[in-house]
Amino acid sequence: MRLTTNTWVGGQANTAVASYLLERELGYDVSVRERPEDKAWKALGTGEADALLEDWGHPEQERKYIQRKKTVVPAGDLGMQGRIGWYVPEYLSDEHPEITDWKNLNDYAHLFATEETGEKGRLLEGAPDFISRDKQLIRNLDLDLEPVFAGSEAAQIKEMRKRAKHEEPFLTYLWRPHWLESEIELTEVDLPPYYEGCAADERKTKCGYPETDLQKYMNADFEKDGGKAAQFLKNFQWGEEDQNEVARMIARDGMTPEKAAKRWVEENPGTWKVWLWDL
């Protein structure tokens, strides 16, 4: 069977544990391929992939593949909520408590300025394909900021670590759950609150991001004919601490996904054995 995995390490932690158990406990041969979010949906819709274990909400893709083409089906909650936002290091918010209100960001934009952004402050981003409407939000809120993409989650984290080591200011797009919070203490900036429909037209949106129940999806044929594997993936649910533990072993400790999954499985039988009970 074929799993598509996310380009961020938290999503890869899901796939690592799921594929390890599918192979060791259920005897499946599992292949894993990393894809950006839009390509992951296309792979599910065309049958190139059987399942995606972490999705943050893609209404257009859902309409296309679930409602119109009917080639993708929901596979249940992953078991945690995700939240996208803007963050500053806690040492900075301790020094400037008012910096955590978006209305005051222009007063501190100079702290985030780089050679690349000139007089504007840098909003550090990860990969261009991550869910983001920061460019529009900055424009609509008239903020003296410029989004700058590091290119990947790994490059973004490298920059954050470098800044944090010397207690230098930075403002970054990030999401929770994320294992990095165990290493760098972060404070969320209060953006205008999200409400239903506020981001319908991104050209005009002035609200932050919603909390999202992270979802799993399957190819429709696999959901129908995938047997124990499909049911196992529907049963697969865990919490932030579990995902962060595996992600931390991969990203910070340099373990391969398989070795990180093996260690977690050995230490947490009470969690994963529930996923196998009705198979």
PDB file of C-alpha atoms in Angstrom:
ATOM      1  CA  MET A   1       0.000   0.000   0.000  1.00  0.00           C
ATOM      2  CA  ARG A   2       1.025   3.621  -0.548  1.00  0.00           C
ATOM      3  CA  LEU A   3       0.977   6.475   1.940  1.00  0.00           C
ATOM      4  CA  THR A   4       1.589  10.085   1.020  1.00  0.00           C
ATOM      5  CA  THR A   5       3.339  12.039   3.746  1.00  0.00           C
ATOM      6  CA  ASN A   6       3.543  15.745   4.531  1.00  0.00           C
ATOM      7  CA  THR A   7       6.556  17.964   3.955  1.00  0.00           C
ATOM      8  CA  TRP A   8       6.673  18.918   7.664  1.00  0.00           C
ATOM      9  CA  VAL A   9       8.087  16.618  10.280  1.00  0.00           C
ATOM     10  CA  GLY A  10       4.960  16.414  12.465  1.00  0.00           C
ATOM     11  CA  GLY A  11       3.045  14.987   9.527  1.00  0.00           C
ATOM     12  CA  GLN A  12       5.926  12.635   8.788  1.00  0.00           C
ATOM     13  CA  ALA A  13       5.728  11.338  12.360  1.00  0.00           C
ATOM     14  CA  ASN A  14       2.174  10.123  11.701  1.00  0.00           C
ATOM     15  CA  THR A  15       3.228   8.232   8.606  1.00  0.00           C
ATOM     16  CA  ALA A  16       6.311   6.774  10.269  1.00  0.00           C
ATOM     17  CA  VAL A  17       4.326   5.190  13.097  1.00  0.00           C
ATOM     18  CA  ALA A  18       1.435   4.083  10.892  1.00  0.00           C
ATOM     19  CA  SER A  19       3.691   2.439   8.304  1.00  0.00           C
ATOM     20  CA  TYR A  20       5.800   0.757  11.008  1.00  0.00           C
ATOM     21  CA  LEU A  21       2.737  -0.837  12.579  1.00  0.00           C
ATOM     22  CA  LEU A  22       1.168  -1.753   9.244  1.00  0.00           C
ATOM     23  CA  GLU A  23       4.321  -3.661   8.351  1.00  0.00           C
ATOM     24  CA  ARG A  24       5.223  -5.171  11.747  1.00  0.00           C
ATOM     25  CA  GLU A  25       1.769  -5.954  13.105  1.00  0.00           C
ATOM     26  CA  LEU A  26      -0.372  -6.482   9.989  1.00  0.00           C
ATOM     27  CA  GLY A  27       2.182  -7.693   7.439  1.00  0.00           C
ATOM     28  CA  TYR A  28       1.674  -5.046   4.756  1.00  0.00           C
ATOM     29  CA  ASP A  29       4.357  -3.777   2.410  1.00  0.00           C
ATOM     30  CA  VAL A  30       4.147   0.010   2.736  1.00  0.00           C
ATOM     31  CA  SER A  31       5.703   2.643   0.506  1.00  0.00           C
ATOM     32  CA  VAL A  32       5.836   6.287   1.619  1.00  0.00           C
ATOM     33  CA  ARG A  33       6.254   9.303  -0.639  1.00  0.00           C
ATOM     34  CA  GLU A  34       6.566  12.916   0.471  1.00  0.00           C
ATOM     35  CA  ARG A  35       4.415  15.377  -1.461  1.00  0.00           C
ATOM     36  CA  PRO A  36       3.327  19.027  -1.143  1.00  0.00           C
ATOM     37  CA  GLU A  37      -0.289  19.384  -0.080  1.00  0.00           C
ATOM     38  CA  ASP A  38      -1.823  20.035  -3.503  1.00  0.00           C
ATOM     39  CA  LYS A  39       0.042  17.109  -5.051  1.00  0.00           C
ATOM     40  CA  ALA A  40      -0.941  14.863  -2.147  1.00  0.00           C
ATOM     41  CA  TRP A  41      -4.607  15.544  -2.862  1.00  0.00           C
ATOM     42  CA  LYS A  42      -4.088  14.861  -6.562  1.00  0.00           C
ATOM     43  CA  ALA A  43      -2.342  11.570  -5.754  1.00  0.00           C
ATOM     44  CA  LEU A  44      -5.259  10.520  -3.550  1.00  0.00           C
ATOM     45  CA  GLY A  45      -7.779  11.535  -6.180  1.00  0.00           C
ATOM     46  CA  THR A  46      -6.074   9.666  -9.009  1.00  0.00           C
ATOM     47  CA  GLY A  47      -5.243   6.560  -6.996  1.00  0.00           C
ATOM     48  CA  GLU A  48      -1.480   7.121  -6.919  1.00  0.00           C
ATOM     49  CA  ALA A  49      -1.708   7.176  -3.110  1.00  0.00           C
ATOM     50  CA  ASP A  50      -4.019   5.348  -0.735  1.00  0.00           C
ATOM     51  CA  ALA A  51      -4.087   7.625   2.313  1.00  0.00           C
ATOM     52  CA  LEU A  52      -3.065  10.995   3.759  1.00  0.00           C
ATOM     53  CA  LEU A  53      -2.888  11.151   7.553  1.00  0.00           C
ATOM     54  CA  GLU A  54      -2.760  14.893   8.252  1.00  0.00           C
ATOM     55  CA  ASP A  55      -4.680  17.580   6.438  1.00  0.00           C
ATOM     56  CA  TRP A  56      -5.232  21.139   7.660  1.00  0.00           C
ATOM     57  CA  GLY A  57      -8.220  21.935   5.488  1.00  0.00           C
ATOM     58  CA  HIS A  58      -8.345  22.418   1.724  1.00  0.00           C
ATOM     59  CA  PRO A  59     -11.924  23.363   0.739  1.00  0.00           C
ATOM     60  CA  GLU A  60     -11.168  23.569  -2.986  1.00  0.00           C
ATOM     61  CA  GLN A  61      -9.575  20.118  -3.034  1.00  0.00           C
ATOM     62  CA  GLU A  62     -12.406  18.702  -0.957  1.00  0.00           C
ATOM     63  CA  ARG A  63     -14.978  20.047  -3.390  1.00  0.00           C
ATOM     64  CA  LYS A  64     -13.049  18.707  -6.365  1.00  0.00           C
ATOM     65  CA  TYR A  65     -12.161  15.208  -5.173  1.00  0.00           C
ATOM     66  CA  ILE A  66     -14.797  14.417  -2.534  1.00  0.00           C
ATOM     67  CA  GLN A  67     -17.915  16.156  -3.802  1.00  0.00           C
ATOM     68  CA  ARG A  68     -17.459  16.263  -7.569  1.00  0.00           C
ATOM     69  CA  LYS A  69     -15.169  13.392  -8.571  1.00  0.00           C
ATOM     70  CA  LYS A  70     -15.973  11.245  -5.504  1.00  0.00           C
ATOM     71  CA  THR A  71     -12.510   9.671  -5.610  1.00  0.00           C
ATOM     72  CA  VAL A  72     -11.507  10.700  -2.076  1.00  0.00           C
ATOM     73  CA  VAL A  73     -13.344  10.026   1.197  1.00  0.00           C
ATOM     74  CA  PRO A  74     -12.854  11.275   4.774  1.00  0.00           C
ATOM     75  CA  ALA A  75     -11.112   8.831   7.102  1.00  0.00           C
ATOM     76  CA  GLY A  76     -11.774  10.525  10.451  1.00  0.00           C
ATOM     77  CA  ASP A  77      -9.984  12.840  12.866  1.00  0.00           C
ATOM     78  CA  LEU A  78      -6.273  12.510  13.523  1.00  0.00           C
ATOM     79  CA  GLY A  79      -7.013  13.294  17.163  1.00  0.00           C
ATOM     80  CA  MET A  80      -5.674  16.805  17.626  1.00  0.00           C
ATOM     81  CA  GLN A  81      -6.351  20.405  16.715  1.00  0.00           C
ATOM     82  CA  GLY A  82      -4.003  22.456  14.628  1.00  0.00           C
ATOM     83  CA  ARG A  83      -3.523  26.187  14.864  1.00  0.00           C
ATOM     84  CA  ILE A  84      -1.570  28.417  12.523  1.00  0.00           C
ATOM     85  CA  GLY A  85      -0.351  31.754  13.800  1.00  0.00           C
ATOM     86  CA  TRP A  86       2.446  34.269  14.164  1.00  0.00           C
ATOM     87  CA  TYR A  87       4.945  33.857  16.988  1.00  0.00           C
ATOM     88  CA  VAL A  88       7.786  35.704  18.670  1.00  0.00           C
ATOM     89  CA  PRO A  89      10.284  34.224  21.136  1.00  0.00           C
ATOM     90  CA  GLU A  90       9.280  34.531  24.759  1.00  0.00           C
ATOM     91  CA  TYR A  91      12.438  36.476  25.648  1.00  0.00           C
ATOM     92  CA  LEU A  92      11.234  39.179  23.248  1.00  0.00           C
ATOM     93  CA  SER A  93       7.652  39.270  24.517  1.00  0.00           C
ATOM     94  CA  ASP A  94       8.949  39.455  28.078  1.00  0.00           C
ATOM     95  CA  GLU A  95      10.921  42.563  27.152  1.00  0.00           C
ATOM     96  CA  HIS A  96       8.108  44.077  25.057  1.00  0.00           C
ATOM     97  CA  PRO A  97       4.742  42.683  26.231  1.00  0.00           C
ATOM     98  CA  GLU A  98       2.796  44.915  23.849  1.00  0.00           C
ATOM     99  CA  ILE A  99       4.458  43.244  20.851  1.00  0.00           C
ATOM    100  CA  THR A 100       1.972  40.391  21.081  1.00  0.00           C
ATOM    101  CA  ASP A 101      -0.872  42.614  19.830  1.00  0.00           C
ATOM    102  CA  TRP A 102      -0.864  42.914  16.034  1.00  0.00           C
ATOM    103  CA  LYS A 103      -1.864  46.579  16.321  1.00  0.00           C
ATOM    104  CA  ASN A 104       1.579  47.321  17.777  1.00  0.00           C
ATOM    105  CA  LEU A 105       3.673  45.376  15.284  1.00  0.00           C
ATOM    106  CA  ASN A 106       4.494  48.420  13.165  1.00  0.00           C
ATOM    107  CA  ASP A 107       6.152  49.997  16.207  1.00  0.00           C
ATOM    108  CA  TYR A 108       8.529  47.032  16.367  1.00  0.00           C
ATOM    109  CA  ALA A 109       8.910  46.179  12.691  1.00  0.00           C
ATOM    110  CA  HIS A 110      12.453  47.543  12.737  1.00  0.00           C
ATOM    111  CA  LEU A 111      13.439  44.769  15.141  1.00  0.00           C
ATOM    112  CA  PHE A 112      12.605  42.163  12.510  1.00  0.00           C
ATOM    113  CA  ALA A 113      14.167  43.990   9.550  1.00  0.00           C
ATOM    114  CA  THR A 114      16.851  42.216   7.531  1.00  0.00           C
ATOM    115  CA  GLU A 115      19.039  43.188   4.608  1.00  0.00           C
ATOM    116  CA  GLU A 116      16.501  41.430   2.397  1.00  0.00           C
ATOM    117  CA  THR A 117      13.462  43.339   3.693  1.00  0.00           C
ATOM    118  CA  GLY A 118      15.023  46.784   4.102  1.00  0.00           C
ATOM    119  CA  GLU A 119      12.926  49.006   6.378  1.00  0.00           C
ATOM    120  CA  LYS A 120      10.164  46.433   6.658  1.00  0.00           C
ATOM    121  CA  GLY A 121      10.154  43.678   9.239  1.00  0.00           C
ATOM    122  CA  ARG A 122      10.586  40.082   8.135  1.00  0.00           C
ATOM    123  CA  LEU A 123       7.836  37.552   8.765  1.00  0.00           C
ATOM    124  CA  LEU A 124       9.735  34.282   8.534  1.00  0.00           C
ATOM    125  CA  GLU A 125       7.816  31.626   6.609  1.00  0.00           C
ATOM    126  CA  GLY A 126       8.510  27.958   5.890  1.00  0.00           C
ATOM    127  CA  ALA A 127       7.746  26.460   2.473  1.00  0.00           C
ATOM    128  CA  PRO A 128       5.688  28.348  -0.136  1.00  0.00           C
ATOM    129  CA  ASP A 129       3.168  25.499  -0.366  1.00  0.00           C
ATOM    130  CA  PHE A 130       2.184  25.659   3.326  1.00  0.00           C
ATOM    131  CA  ILE A 131      -1.289  27.029   4.044  1.00  0.00           C
ATOM    132  CA  SER A 132      -0.834  30.769   4.398  1.00  0.00           C
ATOM    133  CA  ARG A 133      -2.614  34.023   3.587  1.00  0.00           C
ATOM    134  CA  ASP A 134      -0.036  36.154   5.343  1.00  0.00           C
ATOM    135  CA  LYS A 135       0.744  38.279   2.296  1.00  0.00           C
ATOM    136  CA  GLN A 136      -2.886  39.360   2.044  1.00  0.00           C
ATOM    137  CA  LEU A 137      -3.207  39.777   5.802  1.00  0.00           C
ATOM    138  CA  ILE A 138      -0.162  42.038   5.963  1.00  0.00           C
ATOM    139  CA  ARG A 139      -1.523  44.178   3.125  1.00  0.00           C
ATOM    140  CA  ASN A 140      -5.057  44.397   4.490  1.00  0.00           C
ATOM    141  CA  LEU A 141      -3.906  45.254   8.018  1.00  0.00           C
ATOM    142  CA  ASP A 142      -1.402  47.795   6.661  1.00  0.00           C
ATOM    143  CA  LEU A 143       1.548  46.215   8.442  1.00  0.00           C
ATOM    144  CA  ASP A 144       5.174  47.132   7.759  1.00  0.00           C
ATOM    145  CA  LEU A 145       6.112  43.492   7.273  1.00  0.00           C
ATOM    146  CA  GLU A 146       7.216  41.296   4.415  1.00  0.00           C
ATOM    147  CA  PRO A 147       6.839  37.508   4.293  1.00  0.00           C
ATOM    148  CA  VAL A 148      10.117  35.751   3.465  1.00  0.00           C
ATOM    149  CA  PHE A 149      10.137  32.032   2.731  1.00  0.00           C
ATOM    150  CA  ALA A 150      12.989  29.982   4.122  1.00  0.00           C
ATOM    151  CA  GLY A 151      12.076  27.293   1.591  1.00  0.00           C
ATOM    152  CA  SER A 152      11.303  24.448   3.957  1.00  0.00           C
ATOM    153  CA  GLU A 153      10.388  23.712   7.551  1.00  0.00           C
ATOM    154  CA  ALA A 154      13.967  22.589   8.233  1.00  0.00           C
ATOM    155  CA  ALA A 155      15.432  25.864   6.915  1.00  0.00           C
ATOM    156  CA  GLN A 156      12.896  27.875   8.882  1.00  0.00           C
ATOM    157  CA  ILE A 157      13.753  26.056  12.105  1.00  0.00           C
ATOM    158  CA  LYS A 158      17.473  26.496  11.463  1.00  0.00           C
ATOM    159  CA  GLU A 159      16.958  30.257  11.248  1.00  0.00           C
ATOM    160  CA  MET A 160      14.807  30.322  14.382  1.00  0.00           C
ATOM    161  CA  ARG A 161      17.405  28.337  16.315  1.00  0.00           C
ATOM    162  CA  LYS A 162      20.186  30.651  15.174  1.00  0.00           C
ATOM    163  CA  ARG A 163      18.235  33.684  16.315  1.00  0.00           C
ATOM    164  CA  ALA A 164      17.185  32.120  19.609  1.00  0.00           C
ATOM    165  CA  LYS A 165      20.744  31.080  20.457  1.00  0.00           C
ATOM    166  CA  HIS A 166      21.735  34.750  20.610  1.00  0.00           C
ATOM    167  CA  GLU A 167      18.333  35.958  21.849  1.00  0.00           C
ATOM    168  CA  GLU A 168      17.808  37.982  18.696  1.00  0.00           C
ATOM    169  CA  PRO A 169      14.314  39.170  17.688  1.00  0.00           C
ATOM    170  CA  PHE A 170      12.293  37.265  15.124  1.00  0.00           C
ATOM    171  CA  LEU A 171       8.691  37.019  14.000  1.00  0.00           C
ATOM    172  CA  THR A 172       7.627  33.762  12.412  1.00  0.00           C
ATOM    173  CA  TYR A 173       4.693  31.923  10.924  1.00  0.00           C
ATOM    174  CA  LEU A 174       4.331  28.591  12.715  1.00  0.00           C
ATOM    175  CA  TRP A 175       1.756  26.042  13.687  1.00  0.00           C
ATOM    176  CA  ARG A 176       0.798  23.983  16.692  1.00  0.00           C
ATOM    177  CA  PRO A 177       1.327  21.188  17.484  1.00  0.00           C
ATOM    178  CA  HIS A 178       5.050  21.542  16.834  1.00  0.00           C
ATOM    179  CA  TRP A 179       7.928  19.800  18.594  1.00  0.00           C
ATOM    180  CA  LEU A 180      10.108  22.955  18.515  1.00  0.00           C
ATOM    181  CA  GLU A 181       8.145  24.464  21.414  1.00  0.00           C
ATOM    182  CA  SER A 182       9.996  22.092  23.737  1.00  0.00           C
ATOM    183  CA  GLU A 183      13.235  23.813  22.707  1.00  0.00           C
ATOM    184  CA  ILE A 184      12.294  27.443  22.024  1.00  0.00           C
ATOM    185  CA  GLU A 185       9.635  29.102  24.145  1.00  0.00           C
ATOM    186  CA  LEU A 186       7.310  31.041  21.882  1.00  0.00           C
ATOM    187  CA  THR A 187       4.511  33.548  22.407  1.00  0.00           C
ATOM    188  CA  GLU A 188       1.666  33.858  19.925  1.00  0.00           C
ATOM    189  CA  VAL A 189       0.842  37.270  18.474  1.00  0.00           C
ATOM    190  CA  ASP A 190      -2.856  38.095  18.814  1.00  0.00           C
ATOM    191  CA  LEU A 191      -4.154  38.563  15.283  1.00  0.00           C
ATOM    192  CA  PRO A 192      -7.724  39.727  14.642  1.00  0.00           C
ATOM    193  CA  PRO A 193      -9.974  36.823  15.709  1.00  0.00           C
ATOM    194  CA  TYR A 194     -11.189  34.332  13.143  1.00  0.00           C
ATOM    195  CA  TYR A 195     -14.905  33.943  12.517  1.00  0.00           C
ATOM    196  CA  GLU A 196     -16.855  31.909   9.990  1.00  0.00           C
ATOM    197  CA  GLY A 197     -16.610  33.445   6.542  1.00  0.00           C
ATOM    198  CA  CYS A 198     -13.990  36.060   7.404  1.00  0.00           C
ATOM    199  CA  ALA A 199     -11.456  34.540   4.994  1.00  0.00           C
ATOM    200  CA  ALA A 200     -13.862  33.785   2.153  1.00  0.00           C
ATOM    201  CA  ASP A 201     -12.228  36.472   0.036  1.00  0.00           C
ATOM    202  CA  GLU A 202      -8.506  36.517   0.781  1.00  0.00           C
ATOM    203  CA  ARG A 203      -8.161  39.832  -1.044  1.00  0.00           C
ATOM    204  CA  LYS A 204     -10.150  41.436   1.772  1.00  0.00           C
ATOM    205  CA  THR A 205      -9.519  39.182   4.765  1.00  0.00           C
ATOM    206  CA  LYS A 206      -8.386  40.808   7.998  1.00  0.00           C
ATOM    207  CA  CYS A 207      -8.676  37.862  10.396  1.00  0.00           C
ATOM    208  CA  GLY A 208      -6.219  35.338  11.747  1.00  0.00           C
ATOM    209  CA  TYR A 209      -6.392  31.578  11.394  1.00  0.00           C
ATOM    210  CA  PRO A 210      -8.951  29.157  12.835  1.00  0.00           C
ATOM    211  CA  GLU A 211      -8.317  26.163  15.033  1.00  0.00           C
ATOM    212  CA  THR A 212      -8.618  23.137  12.771  1.00  0.00           C
ATOM    213  CA  ASP A 213      -9.497  19.545  13.613  1.00  0.00           C
ATOM    214  CA  LEU A 214      -6.783  17.743  11.672  1.00  0.00           C
ATOM    215  CA  GLN A 215      -8.242  15.174   9.303  1.00  0.00           C
ATOM    216  CA  LYS A 216      -7.285  11.971   7.481  1.00  0.00           C
ATOM    217  CA  TYR A 217      -8.347  11.123   3.935  1.00  0.00           C
ATOM    218  CA  MET A 218      -8.287   8.029   1.733  1.00  0.00           C
ATOM    219  CA  ASN A 219      -8.672   7.151  -1.886  1.00  0.00           C
ATOM    220  CA  ALA A 220     -12.279   5.956  -2.275  1.00  0.00           C
ATOM    221  CA  ASP A 221     -11.336   2.597  -3.804  1.00  0.00           C
ATOM    222  CA  PHE A 222      -8.808   1.928  -1.055  1.00  0.00           C
ATOM    223  CA  GLU A 223     -11.354   2.796   1.631  1.00  0.00           C
ATOM    224  CA  LYS A 224     -13.698   0.223   0.079  1.00  0.00           C
ATOM    225  CA  ASP A 225     -11.208  -2.556  -0.684  1.00  0.00           C
ATOM    226  CA  GLY A 226      -8.299  -1.853   1.684  1.00  0.00           C
ATOM    227  CA  GLY A 227      -9.390  -4.313   4.355  1.00  0.00           C
ATOM    228  CA  LYS A 228      -7.536  -4.239   7.657  1.00  0.00           C
ATOM    229  CA  ALA A 229      -5.137  -1.549   6.462  1.00  0.00           C
ATOM    230  CA  ALA A 230      -7.953   0.877   5.714  1.00  0.00           C
ATOM    231  CA  GLN A 231      -9.635   0.180   9.044  1.00  0.00           C
ATOM    232  CA  PHE A 232      -6.350   0.560  10.916  1.00  0.00           C
ATOM    233  CA  LEU A 233      -5.791   3.996   9.391  1.00  0.00           C
ATOM    234  CA  LYS A 234      -9.319   5.016  10.363  1.00  0.00           C
ATOM    235  CA  ASN A 235      -8.552   3.882  13.923  1.00  0.00           C
ATOM    236  CA  PHE A 236      -5.227   5.759  14.011  1.00  0.00           C
ATOM    237  CA  GLN A 237      -5.551   8.665  16.456  1.00  0.00           C
ATOM    238  CA  TRP A 238      -3.072  10.208  18.854  1.00  0.00           C
ATOM    239  CA  GLY A 239      -2.324  13.446  20.661  1.00  0.00           C
ATOM    240  CA  GLU A 240       0.095  16.331  20.420  1.00  0.00           C
ATOM    241  CA  GLU A 241       2.571  14.900  22.918  1.00  0.00           C
ATOM    242  CA  ASP A 242       2.846  11.630  21.006  1.00  0.00           C
ATOM    243  CA  GLN A 243       3.317  13.308  17.634  1.00  0.00           C
ATOM    244  CA  ASN A 244       5.798  15.818  19.035  1.00  0.00           C
ATOM    245  CA  GLU A 245       7.815  13.029  20.663  1.00  0.00           C
ATOM    246  CA  VAL A 246       8.299  11.207  17.370  1.00  0.00           C
ATOM    247  CA  ALA A 247       8.879  14.421  15.424  1.00  0.00           C
ATOM    248  CA  ARG A 248      11.502  15.536  17.925  1.00  0.00           C
ATOM    249  CA  MET A 249      13.393  12.255  17.548  1.00  0.00           C
ATOM    250  CA  ILE A 250      13.438  12.707  13.771  1.00  0.00           C
ATOM    251  CA  ALA A 251      14.176  16.432  13.515  1.00  0.00           C
ATOM    252  CA  ARG A 252      16.254  17.181  16.583  1.00  0.00           C
ATOM    253  CA  ASP A 253      17.887  13.855  17.404  1.00  0.00           C
ATOM    254  CA  GLY A 254      18.589  12.828  13.822  1.00  0.00           C
ATOM    255  CA  MET A 255      16.859   9.458  13.981  1.00  0.00           C
ATOM    256  CA  THR A 256      15.395   7.899  10.864  1.00  0.00           C
ATOM    257  CA  PRO A 257      11.574   7.869  10.792  1.00  0.00           C
ATOM    258  CA  GLU A 258      11.608   4.088  11.142  1.00  0.00           C
ATOM    259  CA  LYS A 259      13.866   4.126  14.226  1.00  0.00           C
ATOM    260  CA  ALA A 260      11.845   6.922  15.813  1.00  0.00           C
ATOM    261  CA  ALA A 261       8.619   5.002  15.165  1.00  0.00           C
ATOM    262  CA  LYS A 262      10.135   1.810  16.576  1.00  0.00           C
ATOM    263  CA  ARG A 263      11.140   3.524  19.819  1.00  0.00           C
ATOM    264  CA  TRP A 264       7.738   5.166  20.229  1.00  0.00           C
ATOM    265  CA  VAL A 265       5.926   1.879  19.531  1.00  0.00           C
ATOM    266  CA  GLU A 266       8.054   0.034  22.087  1.00  0.00           C
ATOM    267  CA  GLU A 267       7.377   2.676  24.746  1.00  0.00           C
ATOM    268  CA  ASN A 268       3.647   3.253  24.100  1.00  0.00           C
ATOM    269  CA  PRO A 269       1.822  -0.069  23.586  1.00  0.00           C
ATOM    270  CA  GLY A 270      -1.184   1.183  25.527  1.00  0.00           C
ATOM    271  CA  THR A 271      -1.831   3.793  22.843  1.00  0.00           C
ATOM    272  CA  TRP A 272      -1.333   1.913  19.587  1.00  0.00           C
ATOM    273  CA  LYS A 273      -2.800  -1.472  20.526  1.00  0.00           C
ATOM    274  CA  VAL A 274      -6.222   0.174  20.658  1.00  0.00           C
ATOM    275  CA  TRP A 275      -5.909   0.815  16.917  1.00  0.00           C
ATOM    276  CA  LEU A 276      -5.775  -2.945  16.312  1.00  0.00           C
ATOM    277  CA  TRP A 277      -8.594  -4.167  18.534  1.00  0.00           C
ATOM    278  CA  ASP A 278     -11.351  -4.526  15.929  1.00  0.00           C
ATOM    279  CA  LEU A 279      -9.182  -5.893  13.098  1.00  0.00           C
TER     280      LEU A 279
END
